[in-house]
Amino acid sequence: MASVVVRMADGTRKAAVNLPGNLTIGQLLQTTQQKWNLPSNANYAVRLDRTGEQLDPSATLDSVGVEENDVLSVLPILEAGQK
C-alpha cells in the first residue's frame, strides 16, 4: 500500500489516496475516469512524475516502482488530428 497523489496533468483535479501495490495502471485509470466523470470516449495514460515515465496499463504499481508520496499524472492521449 502506498500513499500517492493522483492528479490530472492540467491541474484541474487532484486526490491523495492509498493504493495497493497490486493495482494495475489500467485499473487506476478506469477508477479515475469513473470517479472524476472523465469522458469515456477518450483514452488516458498515467505518468510517474518522479521519473517522467508513461506507465504501461497492464503493469502494477509495485512493478513500476511507485513509492510513498509519488505523484501520478493522468494525461489525455490525443489522436492524430485532434485538438
PDB file of C-alpha atoms in Angstrom:
ATOM      1  CA  MET A   1       0.000   0.000   0.000  1.00  0.00           C
ATOM      2  CA  ALA A   2       1.356   3.400  -0.981  1.00  0.00           C
ATOM      3  CA  SER A   3       0.045   6.855  -0.229  1.00  0.00           C
ATOM      4  CA  VAL A   4       0.229   8.756  -3.526  1.00  0.00           C
ATOM      5  CA  VAL A   5      -1.268  11.783  -5.245  1.00  0.00           C
ATOM      6  CA  VAL A   6      -3.273  11.187  -8.404  1.00  0.00           C
ATOM      7  CA  ARG A   7      -3.879  14.330 -10.443  1.00  0.00           C
ATOM      8  CA  MET A   8      -4.948  15.473 -13.853  1.00  0.00           C
ATOM      9  CA  ALA A   9      -1.928  16.744 -15.768  1.00  0.00           C
ATOM     10  CA  ASP A  10      -3.672  20.103 -16.297  1.00  0.00           C
ATOM     11  CA  GLY A  11      -4.120  20.512 -12.535  1.00  0.00           C
ATOM     12  CA  THR A  12      -7.931  20.540 -12.597  1.00  0.00           C
ATOM     13  CA  ARG A  13      -8.315  17.571 -10.245  1.00  0.00           C
ATOM     14  CA  LYS A  14      -6.155  16.081  -7.530  1.00  0.00           C
ATOM     15  CA  ALA A  15      -6.596  13.405  -4.860  1.00  0.00           C
ATOM     16  CA  ALA A  16      -4.362  11.954  -2.157  1.00  0.00           C
ATOM     17  CA  VAL A  17      -5.096   8.232  -1.990  1.00  0.00           C
ATOM     18  CA  ASN A  18      -3.779   4.978  -0.543  1.00  0.00           C
ATOM     19  CA  LEU A  19      -3.415   2.356  -3.256  1.00  0.00           C
ATOM     20  CA  PRO A  20      -2.467  -1.330  -3.058  1.00  0.00           C
ATOM     21  CA  GLY A  21       0.747  -2.288  -4.817  1.00  0.00           C
ATOM     22  CA  ASN A  22      -1.026  -4.954  -6.877  1.00  0.00           C
ATOM     23  CA  LEU A  23      -3.365  -2.404  -8.503  1.00  0.00           C
ATOM     24  CA  THR A  24      -2.729  -2.137 -12.242  1.00  0.00           C
ATOM     25  CA  ILE A  25      -2.320   1.186 -14.010  1.00  0.00           C
ATOM     26  CA  GLY A  26      -5.331   0.241 -16.137  1.00  0.00           C
ATOM     27  CA  GLN A  27      -7.463  -0.280 -13.026  1.00  0.00           C
ATOM     28  CA  LEU A  28      -6.302   3.074 -11.681  1.00  0.00           C
ATOM     29  CA  LEU A  29      -7.281   4.756 -14.959  1.00  0.00           C
ATOM     30  CA  GLN A  30     -10.682   3.076 -15.023  1.00  0.00           C
ATOM     31  CA  THR A  31     -11.449   4.134 -11.439  1.00  0.00           C
ATOM     32  CA  THR A  32     -10.197   7.667 -12.068  1.00  0.00           C
ATOM     33  CA  GLN A  33     -12.385   8.016 -15.179  1.00  0.00           C
ATOM     34  CA  GLN A  34     -15.437   6.897 -13.183  1.00  0.00           C
ATOM     35  CA  LYS A  35     -14.788   8.961 -10.031  1.00  0.00           C
ATOM     36  CA  TRP A  36     -13.928  12.139 -11.926  1.00  0.00           C
ATOM     37  CA  ASN A  37     -16.565  11.594 -14.623  1.00  0.00           C
ATOM     38  CA  LEU A  38     -13.996  11.873 -17.407  1.00  0.00           C
ATOM     39  CA  PRO A  39     -15.214  11.345 -20.981  1.00  0.00           C
ATOM     40  CA  SER A  40     -15.424   7.626 -21.709  1.00  0.00           C
ATOM     41  CA  ASN A  41     -14.710   8.166 -25.415  1.00  0.00           C
ATOM     42  CA  ALA A  42     -11.207   9.476 -24.638  1.00  0.00           C
ATOM     43  CA  ASN A  43      -8.067   7.481 -23.895  1.00  0.00           C
ATOM     44  CA  TYR A  44      -5.795   8.296 -20.976  1.00  0.00           C
ATOM     45  CA  ALA A  45      -2.297   7.447 -19.831  1.00  0.00           C
ATOM     46  CA  VAL A  46      -0.549   7.706 -16.456  1.00  0.00           C
ATOM     47  CA  ARG A  47       2.851   9.298 -15.961  1.00  0.00           C
ATOM     48  CA  LEU A  48       5.010   8.805 -12.885  1.00  0.00           C
ATOM     49  CA  ASP A  49       6.119  12.401 -12.324  1.00  0.00           C
ATOM     50  CA  ARG A  50       9.295  11.455 -10.415  1.00  0.00           C
ATOM     51  CA  THR A  51      10.716   9.688 -13.476  1.00  0.00           C
ATOM     52  CA  GLY A  52       8.669  11.233 -16.301  1.00  0.00           C
ATOM     53  CA  GLU A  53       7.854   7.693 -17.452  1.00  0.00           C
ATOM     54  CA  GLN A  54       4.493   6.850 -19.025  1.00  0.00           C
ATOM     55  CA  LEU A  55       3.285   3.696 -17.302  1.00  0.00           C
ATOM     56  CA  ASP A  56       2.091   0.521 -19.016  1.00  0.00           C
ATOM     57  CA  PRO A  57      -1.628  -0.077 -18.288  1.00  0.00           C
ATOM     58  CA  SER A  58      -1.006  -3.775 -17.587  1.00  0.00           C
ATOM     59  CA  ALA A  59       1.755  -3.093 -15.037  1.00  0.00           C
ATOM     60  CA  THR A  60       1.127  -2.938 -11.287  1.00  0.00           C
ATOM     61  CA  LEU A  61       2.106  -0.022  -9.068  1.00  0.00           C
ATOM     62  CA  ASP A  62       4.737  -2.222  -7.401  1.00  0.00           C
ATOM     63  CA  SER A  63       6.226  -3.420 -10.699  1.00  0.00           C
ATOM     64  CA  VAL A  64       6.798   0.141 -11.969  1.00  0.00           C
ATOM     65  CA  GLY A  65       8.368   1.239  -8.686  1.00  0.00           C
ATOM     66  CA  VAL A  66       5.698   3.605  -7.330  1.00  0.00           C
ATOM     67  CA  GLU A  67       6.879   4.891  -3.948  1.00  0.00           C
ATOM     68  CA  GLU A  68       5.284   6.643  -0.983  1.00  0.00           C
ATOM     69  CA  ASN A  69       4.255  10.242  -1.828  1.00  0.00           C
ATOM     70  CA  ASP A  70       4.769   9.818  -5.581  1.00  0.00           C
ATOM     71  CA  VAL A  71       2.611  11.880  -7.941  1.00  0.00           C
ATOM     72  CA  LEU A  72       0.780  10.071 -10.739  1.00  0.00           C
ATOM     73  CA  SER A  73      -0.477  12.344 -13.510  1.00  0.00           C
ATOM     74  CA  VAL A  74      -3.404  11.315 -15.692  1.00  0.00           C
ATOM     75  CA  LEU A  75      -2.987  12.593 -19.258  1.00  0.00           C
ATOM     76  CA  PRO A  76      -5.403  12.502 -22.163  1.00  0.00           C
ATOM     77  CA  ILE A  77      -3.982  10.759 -25.215  1.00  0.00           C
ATOM     78  CA  LEU A  78      -4.673  12.852 -28.287  1.00  0.00           C
ATOM     79  CA  GLU A  79      -5.235  11.053 -31.540  1.00  0.00           C
ATOM     80  CA  ALA A  80      -3.719  12.471 -34.707  1.00  0.00           C
ATOM     81  CA  GLY A  81      -5.823  15.353 -35.946  1.00  0.00           C
ATOM     82  CA  GLN A  82      -7.491  16.075 -32.581  1.00  0.00           C
ATOM     83  CA  LYS A  83      -7.122  19.389 -30.809  1.00  0.00           C
TER      84      LYS A  83
END
